[in-house]
Short mmCIF file of C-alpha atoms and ligand atoms in Angstrom, two decimals:
data_model
loop_
_atom_site.label_atom_id
_atom_site.label_comp_id
_atom_site.label_asym_id
_atom_site.label_seq_id
_atom_site.Cartn_x
_atom_site.Cartn_y
_atom_site.Cartn_z
CA MET A 1040 0.00 -0.05 -0.14
CA ARG A 1041 1.21 3.61 -1.01
CA ILE A 1042 0.41 7.03 -0.20
CA GLU A 1043 -1.14 8.40 -3.45
CA ARG A 1044 -2.78 11.84 -2.48
CA ILE A 1045 -3.29 14.31 0.33
CA GLU A 1046 -6.15 16.71 0.97
CA ALA A 1047 -6.60 19.66 2.74
CA ILE A 1048 -10.37 20.73 2.56
CA PRO A 1049 -10.69 24.36 4.58
CA TYR A 1050 -13.92 24.70 6.21
CA ALA A 1051 -15.89 27.15 8.55
CA ILE A 1052 -19.25 25.89 10.91
CA PRO A 1053 -20.30 28.29 13.56
CA TYR A 1054 -20.41 27.53 17.31
CA THR A 1055 -24.19 28.11 18.93
CA ARG A 1056 -22.25 29.04 21.63
CA PRO A 1057 -18.82 30.53 21.34
CA LEU A 1058 -16.17 29.47 23.49
CA LYS A 1059 -14.01 32.20 24.62
CA PHE A 1060 -10.77 31.18 26.80
CA ALA A 1061 -7.62 33.63 28.60
CA SER A 1062 -5.62 33.36 25.29
CA GLY A 1063 -8.28 33.82 22.63
CA GLN A 1064 -12.07 32.69 21.85
CA VAL A 1065 -13.29 30.53 18.87
CA THR A 1066 -17.26 31.87 17.13
CA THR A 1067 -16.77 29.85 13.93
CA ALA A 1068 -14.71 26.59 13.99
CA ASP A 1069 -12.87 27.33 10.15
CA HIS A 1070 -10.34 23.46 10.59
CA VAL A 1071 -8.80 22.30 8.24
CA LEU A 1072 -9.75 18.02 6.79
CA ILE A 1073 -7.33 16.34 5.47
CA ARG A 1074 -8.34 13.33 4.06
CA VAL A 1075 -5.10 10.73 2.40
CA TYR A 1076 -5.70 8.49 -0.34
CA THR A 1077 -4.15 5.09 -1.06
CA ASP A 1078 -3.23 3.32 -4.41
CA THR A 1079 -5.60 0.63 -2.46
CA ASP A 1080 -8.16 3.21 -2.86
CA ILE A 1081 -8.49 3.41 1.08
CA CYS A 1082 -8.39 6.84 2.45
CA GLY A 1083 -7.88 7.93 5.54
CA ILE A 1084 -9.84 11.24 7.26
CA ALA A 1085 -8.46 13.40 10.57
CA ASP A 1086 -9.62 16.98 11.09
CA THR A 1087 -7.43 19.90 11.81
CA PRO A 1088 -7.91 23.14 14.72
CA PRO A 1089 -5.85 25.94 14.10
CA ARG A 1090 -4.93 27.68 17.01
CA PRO A 1091 -2.60 31.02 15.68
CA TYR A 1092 -2.99 31.86 19.36
CA THR A 1093 -1.61 28.95 21.00
CA TYR A 1094 0.82 27.18 18.07
CA GLY A 1095 0.28 29.85 14.93
CA GLU A 1096 -1.08 27.83 12.73
CA THR A 1097 -3.93 29.55 10.40
CA GLN A 1098 -5.97 27.72 8.01
CA ASP A 1099 -4.15 28.99 5.25
CA SER A 1100 -0.70 28.09 7.20
CA ILE A 1101 -2.19 24.40 7.78
CA VAL A 1102 -3.60 23.97 3.33
CA SER A 1103 -0.25 25.39 2.96
CA VAL A 1104 2.28 22.89 4.81
CA VAL A 1105 0.20 20.07 4.70
CA THR A 1106 -0.33 20.23 0.60
CA LYS A 1107 2.97 22.00 -0.52
CA ILE A 1108 5.32 20.53 2.32
CA PHE A 1109 4.45 17.19 3.29
CA ALA A 1110 2.52 16.00 0.66
CA PRO A 1111 5.23 15.43 -1.80
CA GLN A 1112 7.50 14.41 1.23
CA LEU A 1113 4.85 11.95 1.66
CA ILE A 1114 3.46 10.22 -1.02
CA GLY A 1115 4.70 7.38 -2.43
CA LEU A 1116 5.84 6.35 1.00
CA ASP A 1117 4.42 3.33 2.67
CA PRO A 1118 1.37 4.05 5.42
CA LEU A 1119 2.93 1.03 7.86
CA ASP A 1120 5.77 2.75 7.76
CA ARG A 1121 5.23 5.42 10.86
CA SER A 1122 8.74 5.96 11.56
CA LYS A 1123 9.91 6.88 8.09
CA VAL A 1124 6.57 9.26 8.02
CA GLN A 1125 7.40 10.55 11.78
CA GLN A 1126 11.13 11.67 10.75
CA ILE A 1127 9.67 13.02 7.63
CA LEU A 1128 7.37 15.33 9.71
CA ARG A 1129 9.76 15.53 12.04
CA ARG A 1130 12.28 18.08 9.70
CA THR A 1131 9.78 20.86 9.27
CA VAL A 1132 9.64 22.56 12.59
CA ASN A 1133 6.18 23.54 14.50
CA ASN A 1134 2.95 22.93 12.51
CA PRO A 1135 2.19 20.71 15.49
CA THR A 1136 -2.04 20.29 14.17
CA ALA A 1137 -1.25 19.58 10.71
CA LYS A 1138 1.56 16.79 11.32
CA GLY A 1139 -1.04 15.89 14.27
CA ALA A 1140 -3.81 15.13 11.57
CA LEU A 1141 -1.36 13.51 8.95
CA ASP A 1142 -0.54 10.93 11.69
CA ILE A 1143 -4.35 10.23 12.95
CA ALA A 1144 -5.14 10.14 9.01
CA LEU A 1145 -2.13 7.32 8.37
CA TRP A 1146 -3.52 5.29 11.80
CA ASP A 1147 -7.19 5.15 10.26
CA LEU A 1148 -6.24 3.85 6.78
CA ILE A 1149 -3.96 1.69 8.42
CA GLY A 1150 -6.56 0.41 10.36
CA ILE A 1151 -9.48 0.35 8.00
CA SER A 1152 -7.26 -1.58 5.66
CA LEU A 1153 -6.50 -4.46 8.64
CA GLY A 1154 -9.99 -4.23 8.81
CA THR A 1155 -8.81 -3.65 12.22
CA PRO A 1156 -10.93 -0.01 14.89
CA VAL A 1157 -7.52 1.69 15.34
CA HIS A 1158 -8.13 1.70 19.77
CA LYS A 1159 -8.04 -1.42 19.34
CA LEU A 1160 -4.84 -1.08 17.60
CA LEU A 1161 -3.29 1.17 19.74
CA GLY A 1162 -3.80 -0.59 22.87
CA GLY A 1163 -7.65 -1.87 23.10
CA PHE A 1164 -7.85 -1.11 26.83
CA THR A 1165 -11.67 0.07 26.56
CA ASP A 1166 -14.33 0.57 24.51
CA SER A 1167 -15.77 4.14 26.24
CA MET A 1168 -14.59 7.49 27.79
CA ARG A 1169 -16.26 9.81 30.58
CA VAL A 1170 -16.81 12.84 29.22
CA SER A 1171 -15.45 16.15 30.90
CA HIS A 1172 -17.10 19.15 29.30
CA MET A 1173 -15.16 22.45 29.32
CA LEU A 1174 -16.60 25.91 30.59
CA GLY A 1175 -15.71 29.01 29.16
CA PHE A 1176 -15.68 32.49 29.94
CA LYS A 1177 -19.07 33.22 31.66
CA PRO A 1178 -20.66 35.25 34.42
CA ALA A 1179 -20.94 32.54 37.20
CA ALA A 1180 -24.91 32.33 36.78
CA GLU A 1181 -24.63 31.46 33.46
CA LEU A 1182 -21.93 28.51 34.54
CA LEU A 1183 -23.71 27.11 36.76
CA ASP A 1184 -27.32 26.98 34.18
CA GLU A 1185 -24.79 25.22 31.90
CA ALA A 1186 -22.80 22.70 33.89
CA LEU A 1187 -26.74 21.58 35.44
CA GLU A 1188 -27.43 21.20 31.95
CA PHE A 1189 -25.15 19.21 30.84
CA ARG A 1190 -25.16 17.23 33.93
CA SER A 1191 -29.02 16.37 33.50
CA VAL A 1192 -29.13 15.87 30.30
CA HIS A 1193 -26.06 13.88 29.37
CA GLY A 1194 -25.00 12.76 32.97
CA ILE A 1195 -21.44 14.79 32.45
CA ASN A 1196 -20.18 15.36 35.98
CA THR A 1197 -16.44 16.76 35.65
CA PHE A 1198 -15.72 20.23 33.95
CA LYS A 1199 -12.93 22.21 33.04
CA LEU A 1200 -13.68 25.90 33.90
CA LYS A 1201 -11.72 28.41 32.06
CA THR A 1202 -9.70 30.87 34.29
CA GLY A 1203 -7.35 33.40 33.62
CA ARG A 1204 -8.88 36.57 34.17
CA ARG A 1205 -8.57 39.60 36.36
CA PRO A 1206 -9.72 40.80 38.48
CA LEU A 1207 -9.19 37.12 40.41
CA GLU A 1208 -12.35 37.89 42.18
CA LEU A 1209 -14.10 36.01 38.24
CA ASP A 1210 -13.34 33.03 38.44
CA ILE A 1211 -12.61 32.65 42.15
CA GLU A 1212 -16.33 33.52 42.47
CA ALA A 1213 -16.88 31.25 39.29
CA CYS A 1214 -15.55 28.38 41.38
CA ARG A 1215 -17.50 28.83 44.07
CA VAL A 1216 -20.66 29.63 42.48
CA LEU A 1217 -20.13 26.44 40.52
CA ARG A 1218 -19.07 23.97 43.36
CA GLU A 1219 -21.85 25.19 45.71
CA GLY A 1220 -23.74 24.65 42.50
CA LEU A 1221 -23.26 21.10 41.64
CA GLY A 1222 -22.03 20.15 45.14
CA ASP A 1223 -19.10 17.51 46.33
CA GLY A 1224 -19.43 14.44 43.58
CA THR A 1225 -19.13 16.96 40.93
CA GLU A 1226 -14.94 16.90 39.80
CA ILE A 1227 -13.55 20.75 38.24
CA TYR A 1228 -10.79 21.07 37.35
CA LEU A 1229 -9.52 25.10 36.16
CA ASP A 1230 -6.97 25.63 33.41
CA ALA A 1231 -5.88 29.57 33.16
CA ASN A 1232 -4.43 29.21 29.29
CA ARG A 1233 -1.63 31.55 30.65
CA GLY A 1234 -3.73 34.19 31.42
CA TRP A 1235 -2.27 34.93 34.89
CA THR A 1236 1.37 35.11 36.35
CA ALA A 1237 2.62 32.40 38.34
CA ASN A 1238 1.60 35.27 41.82
CA GLU A 1239 -1.66 35.42 40.48
CA ALA A 1240 -2.72 32.14 40.37
CA MET A 1241 -1.01 31.10 44.22
CA GLU A 1242 -3.50 33.35 45.48
CA VAL A 1243 -5.85 31.84 43.59
CA LEU A 1244 -5.17 28.54 44.50
CA ASN A 1245 -5.23 30.18 48.54
CA ARG A 1246 -8.38 31.53 48.20
CA THR A 1247 -10.02 27.91 46.37
CA GLU A 1248 -8.69 25.33 49.21
CA ASP A 1249 -11.63 24.84 50.15
CA LEU A 1250 -13.40 24.33 47.07
CA GLY A 1251 -12.41 21.07 46.15
CA LEU A 1252 -10.81 21.56 43.09
CA SER A 1253 -8.48 18.71 41.21
CA MET A 1254 -6.24 20.21 38.84
CA LEU A 1255 -5.37 24.03 37.22
CA GLU A 1256 -3.68 24.05 33.68
CA GLU A 1257 -0.98 26.69 31.93
CA PRO A 1258 -2.08 28.46 35.44
CA CYS A 1259 0.90 31.20 33.78
CA ASP A 1260 3.06 31.54 30.68
CA ALA A 1261 5.82 28.20 31.41
CA GLY A 1262 8.57 30.77 30.74
CA GLU A 1263 7.97 32.37 33.62
CA ASN A 1264 10.65 29.67 34.68
CA LEU A 1265 11.61 30.18 39.10
CA GLY A 1266 7.55 31.95 39.49
CA ARG A 1267 6.28 28.75 37.76
CA ARG A 1268 8.30 25.85 39.82
CA ARG A 1269 7.50 27.57 42.77
CA LEU A 1270 3.82 27.02 42.18
CA VAL A 1271 3.82 23.49 41.33
CA GLN A 1272 6.03 22.30 44.42
CA HIS A 1273 3.30 24.78 46.77
CA SER A 1274 0.67 23.29 45.31
CA LYS A 1275 -1.45 20.65 46.87
CA ILE A 1276 -3.26 19.96 43.51
CA PRO A 1277 -1.47 18.71 39.95
CA ILE A 1278 -0.69 22.23 37.81
CA VAL A 1279 -1.11 20.46 34.24
CA GLY A 1280 0.95 21.13 31.36
CA ASP A 1281 -0.87 21.82 28.39
CA GLU A 1282 0.04 24.56 25.23
CA SER A 1283 3.58 24.53 26.99
CA MET A 1284 4.18 21.10 26.06
CA SER A 1285 2.60 20.36 22.62
CA THR A 1286 5.67 17.54 21.83
CA LEU A 1287 7.49 14.32 23.01
CA GLY A 1288 10.54 16.53 23.99
CA ASP A 1289 8.93 19.65 25.28
CA VAL A 1290 7.03 17.80 28.08
CA SER A 1291 10.48 15.55 28.88
CA ARG A 1292 11.97 19.40 29.34
CA GLU A 1293 8.82 20.38 31.61
CA LEU A 1294 8.49 17.51 33.44
CA LEU A 1295 12.53 17.97 34.60
CA SER A 1296 12.68 21.10 35.35
CA GLY A 1297 9.37 20.95 37.18
CA GLY A 1298 7.15 22.95 35.24
CA SER A 1299 4.48 21.06 35.47
CA ASN A 1300 3.18 17.53 37.50
CA ALA A 1301 0.93 16.34 35.12
CA VAL A 1302 0.33 16.38 31.62
CA CYS A 1303 -2.87 17.25 29.15
CA ILE A 1304 -1.82 15.49 25.78
CA LYS A 1305 -4.12 16.44 22.73
CA THR A 1306 -4.66 13.81 19.33
CA ALA A 1307 -5.22 16.40 17.14
CA ARG A 1308 -1.77 18.06 17.67
CA SER A 1309 0.12 14.79 19.05
CA GLY A 1310 -1.18 12.79 16.57
CA PHE A 1311 -1.84 9.17 18.10
CA THR A 1312 1.87 7.97 17.77
CA GLU A 1313 3.93 10.58 19.49
CA ALA A 1314 0.79 11.03 22.05
CA GLN A 1315 1.86 7.68 22.93
CA GLN A 1316 5.49 8.23 23.41
CA ILE A 1317 4.28 11.04 25.21
CA LEU A 1318 1.63 8.59 27.10
CA GLY A 1319 4.83 6.11 28.16
CA LEU A 1320 6.92 8.74 29.40
CA CYS A 1321 4.20 10.03 31.70
CA GLU A 1322 2.93 6.25 32.84
CA GLY A 1323 6.63 5.77 33.48
CA LEU A 1324 7.05 8.87 35.54
CA GLY A 1325 4.01 8.28 37.64
CA VAL A 1326 2.59 11.01 36.28
CA ASP A 1327 -1.29 11.73 35.39
CA VAL A 1328 -2.81 12.73 31.88
CA THR A 1329 -5.93 14.15 30.54
CA MET A 1330 -7.20 13.64 27.15
CA GLY A 1331 -7.49 17.51 26.34
CA ASN A 1332 -9.52 18.87 23.67
CA GLN A 1333 -8.50 21.24 21.14
CA ILE A 1334 -11.94 22.58 20.94
CA ASP A 1335 -12.20 19.86 18.55
CA THR A 1336 -15.58 18.75 16.10
CA GLN A 1337 -16.79 14.61 16.28
CA VAL A 1338 -14.05 13.82 14.00
CA GLY A 1339 -11.16 15.28 16.26
CA SER A 1340 -13.11 13.92 19.48
CA LEU A 1341 -13.68 10.72 17.88
CA ALA A 1342 -9.84 10.46 17.00
CA THR A 1343 -9.05 11.79 21.07
CA ILE A 1344 -11.70 8.60 22.20
CA ALA A 1345 -10.13 6.49 20.22
CA PHE A 1346 -6.47 7.42 21.16
CA GLY A 1347 -8.12 7.96 25.57
CA ALA A 1348 -10.09 4.23 25.32
CA ALA A 1349 -7.31 2.69 24.18
CA PHE A 1350 -4.26 2.60 27.35
CA GLU A 1351 -5.58 2.24 30.95
CA HIS A 1352 -3.98 5.70 31.73
CA SER A 1353 -5.39 7.33 29.37
CA SER A 1354 -8.82 6.51 29.97
CA ARG A 1355 -8.06 6.94 33.67
CA ARG A 1356 -9.82 9.92 33.77
CA ALA A 1357 -12.58 11.91 32.03
CA GLY A 1358 -12.00 13.07 28.66
CA GLU A 1359 -12.43 16.43 27.68
CA LEU A 1360 -15.31 15.39 24.50
CA SER A 1361 -18.70 17.09 25.00
CA ASN A 1362 -16.87 20.69 23.44
CA PHE A 1363 -18.65 19.67 19.68
CA LEU A 1364 -22.08 20.35 21.34
CA ASP A 1365 -21.30 23.77 21.01
CA MET A 1366 -20.97 23.76 16.80
CA SER A 1367 -23.84 24.30 15.14
CA ASP A 1368 -23.82 21.41 12.49
CA ASP A 1369 -20.33 18.52 11.56
CA LEU A 1370 -19.11 17.10 9.23
CA LEU A 1371 -19.97 13.12 10.52
CA ALA A 1372 -22.73 11.18 9.31
CA GLU A 1373 -23.30 9.63 12.23
CA PRO A 1374 -23.56 11.81 15.32
CA LEU A 1375 -21.54 11.56 18.44
CA GLN A 1376 -23.44 10.40 20.77
CA ILE A 1377 -23.20 10.75 25.14
CA VAL A 1378 -24.84 8.15 26.99
CA ASP A 1379 -24.74 8.92 30.53
CA GLY A 1380 -21.30 11.09 30.70
CA ALA A 1381 -19.59 8.57 28.43
CA ILE A 1382 -18.99 8.41 24.75
CA ARG A 1383 -17.89 4.73 23.64
CA VAL A 1384 -15.47 4.04 20.65
CA ARG A 1385 -16.72 3.44 16.82
CA ASP A 1386 -16.27 -0.79 16.32
CA VAL A 1387 -15.40 -0.51 13.09
CA PRO A 1388 -13.00 -0.16 10.67
CA GLY A 1389 -10.37 2.45 11.43
CA VAL A 1390 -10.77 5.07 13.90
CA GLY A 1391 -14.49 5.13 12.65
CA ALA A 1392 -14.66 9.00 11.44
CA GLU A 1393 -17.64 9.08 7.83
CA ILE A 1394 -17.73 12.22 6.54
CA ASP A 1395 -21.43 13.26 5.29
CA PRO A 1396 -20.77 14.13 1.21
CA ASP A 1397 -23.21 17.16 1.71
CA LYS A 1398 -22.07 18.79 4.39
CA LEU A 1399 -18.62 18.91 3.98
CA ALA A 1400 -20.15 20.28 -0.26
CA LYS A 1401 -21.78 23.08 1.83
CA TYR A 1402 -19.38 23.81 4.78
CA ARG A 1403 -15.96 23.92 2.50
CA GLN A 1404 -13.98 27.59 1.66
CA ASP A 1405 -12.16 25.86 -1.54
C1 MUC B 256 -7.08 24.26 25.94
O1 MUC B 256 -7.28 23.23 27.27
O2 MUC B 256 -6.48 25.08 26.52
C2 MUC B 256 -8.15 26.32 24.61
C3 MUC B 256 -7.78 26.85 22.86
C4 MUC B 256 -8.59 25.69 22.50
O3 MUC B 256 -7.95 24.95 20.98
O4 MUC B 256 -8.31 24.50 22.90
C5 MUC B 256 -9.13 24.98 24.31
C6 MUC B 256 -8.51 24.40 25.50
MG1 MG B 257 -5.81 23.98 28.13
#
């Protein structure tokens, strides 16, 4: 089997519930659908979310790097030669979601060619993942209404609250209102997307100590080395690295230097191959992981589920898998279902992201 052709299709689907956070906001999913075709007519699929404020990628840059830099080097290769593919992708710096999507599309077509679901090829640990829902910036009362709705309608009992606002009281108040309204049996953790300084984050942790928060993600810029290390040393809850550690090298550097002591794994930027290496590193070091969300579509969320469910270490915690519900539509032919707070893997060959051709025709921008 040889890679014959690679497509990068820009498309745009509006959000019904735009998400705002400390580093940016999304109102439309201006993503890129990647399709890798082989000489056997098998095609692998993946989604890329451009996040200029996180990785410097845009919809145009993703289309360009995939079609002009990566496709010419990958065409003709056997998709099973995954290390060769990785070597080629690594030769170009940055562009993490473009690389991640190419890797996922290759795993997808390998799974299809073997007639095997990718979650089984990767590890086959379980067949579903508990769901954590991400709450964007909103007044505290609206946050609580959204969380209560997601808990009663979808059975979701874990929430990641976007924080990193100033004055700090805004987020402290939101934490308090959520805890009081949701009760002690609901997991709540925070993601500041580098919005605070390390000292501000310390103050928030001190002032929310009684609220039973479980983790704090990217409290400040990881470049604030000493402050961040001090925070990690003094915090009673794990300090999770997300955008400060988008490669295996970054993860090892941040863990070893004490910049974080838990890791958010995102298949959108690491693909399955590097995500597996990061997971192994974390497991070996005794570091917790969360399966994160790049504000993914259903196509992207399905990839996170396939990976997260494949291993014990990645399926322990609830994965961030529900923000596709904030979109007005999606490309997936058969919508994802959250039942009793969990999503099942697709028991079909590959990752299982079958695209609805009419929806793609409607939303594509090229
Ligand atoms: C997160 O965990 O930081 C924010 C932007 C994005 O693409 O993903 C997030 C969620
Ligand atoms: Mg994050």
